[in-house]
Coordinates of C-alpha atoms in Angstrom, one line a residue:
M1 CA 71.8 77.5 118.0
A2 CA 72.2 78.5 121.6
T3 CA 73.4 82.1 122.3
K4 CA 75.5 83.4 125.1
T5 CA 75.9 86.9 126.6
Y6 CA 79.3 88.5 126.5
S7 CA 80.5 91.7 128.1
T8 CA 83.0 94.1 126.4
R9 CA 84.5 97.4 127.3
V10 CA 83.8 100.0 124.7
N11 CA 84.5 103.8 124.7
E12 CA 81.2 105.5 125.4
Q13 CA 81.4 107.8 122.4
D14 CA 82.4 105.0 120.0
H15 CA 79.4 102.9 121.4
D16 CA 77.0 105.8 121.0
E17 CA 78.1 106.6 117.4
A18 CA 78.0 102.9 116.4
V19 CA 74.5 102.5 118.0
Q20 CA 73.3 105.6 116.0
I21 CA 74.7 104.1 112.8
F22 CA 73.1 100.7 113.5
N23 CA 69.8 102.4 114.3
D24 CA 70.0 104.3 111.0
L25 CA 70.4 101.0 109.3
G26 CA 67.4 99.5 111.1
M27 CA 69.2 97.3 113.6
D28 CA 70.2 97.3 117.2
W29 CA 73.7 97.0 118.8
S30 CA 73.6 93.2 119.1
T31 CA 72.6 92.7 115.5
G32 CA 75.4 95.0 114.3
I33 CA 78.0 93.2 116.4
R34 CA 76.7 89.8 115.2
I35 CA 77.0 90.9 111.6
Y36 CA 80.6 92.0 112.2
L37 CA 81.4 88.6 113.9
K38 CA 79.8 86.7 111.0
S39 CA 81.9 88.8 108.5
V40 CA 85.1 87.9 110.5
I41 CA 84.2 84.2 110.3
K42 CA 83.3 84.4 106.6
N43 CA 86.5 86.3 105.7
K44 CA 88.6 84.3 108.2
G45 CA 90.0 87.7 109.3
I46 CA 89.1 91.3 109.9
P47 CA 86.7 92.3 107.2
F48 CA 88.6 95.5 106.3
S49 CA 92.1 96.5 105.7
L50 CA 94.3 97.2 108.7
S51 CA 97.1 99.4 107.6
Q52 CA 99.3 102.3 108.6
S53 CA 99.9 103.2 105.0
E54 CA 97.4 106.0 105.1
I55 CA 99.5 107.8 107.7
L56 CA 103.0 108.5 106.3
S57 CA 105.8 109.8 108.5
P58 CA 107.3 113.1 107.5
E59 CA 110.6 111.3 106.6
L60 CA 108.8 108.7 104.4
E61 CA 106.8 111.5 102.7
K62 CA 110.0 113.4 102.0
S63 CA 111.6 110.3 100.6
I64 CA 108.6 109.6 98.3
E65 CA 108.6 113.2 97.1
Q66 CA 112.4 113.0 96.3
S67 CA 111.9 109.7 94.5
L68 CA 109.1 111.1 92.4
E69 CA 111.2 114.2 91.5
E70 CA 114.0 111.9 90.4
Y71 CA 111.6 109.8 88.3
K72 CA 110.2 112.9 86.7
K73 CA 113.7 114.1 85.8
E74 CA 114.4 110.6 84.4
N75 CA 117.2 110.3 87.0
Y76 CA 116.9 106.5 87.4
Q77 CA 118.3 103.3 86.1
T78 CA 116.4 100.3 84.8
V79 CA 117.5 96.8 85.7
H80 CA 116.3 93.5 84.2
S81 CA 117.0 91.1 87.1
V82 CA 117.5 90.9 90.8
D83 CA 121.1 90.1 90.3
E84 CA 121.6 93.2 88.2
L85 CA 119.8 95.2 90.8
F86 CA 122.2 94.0 93.5
D87 CA 125.2 94.6 91.3
Q88 CA 124.1 98.2 90.8
L89 CA 123.5 98.6 94.6
D90 CA 126.9 97.3 95.4
K91 CA 128.6 99.9 93.2

């Protein structure tokens, strides 16, 4: 298969760190990038999770803590259907 040269802009520090990791794995920059691209193709998407869930806002953290405290105190209601949930929310 024919190859083609592409040019990308990469932060110098990110490039240097990636090159070091690739070298530690016994490969060069081009091989590391080709492996990444093959993984994108195989997975039909980015080969790792893209999420902001690891970084919670202070408000969300506080809300989660409050919810957990209410749960621990058994201060909650159980519903058995979506309709019942909405009936409870409307009260």
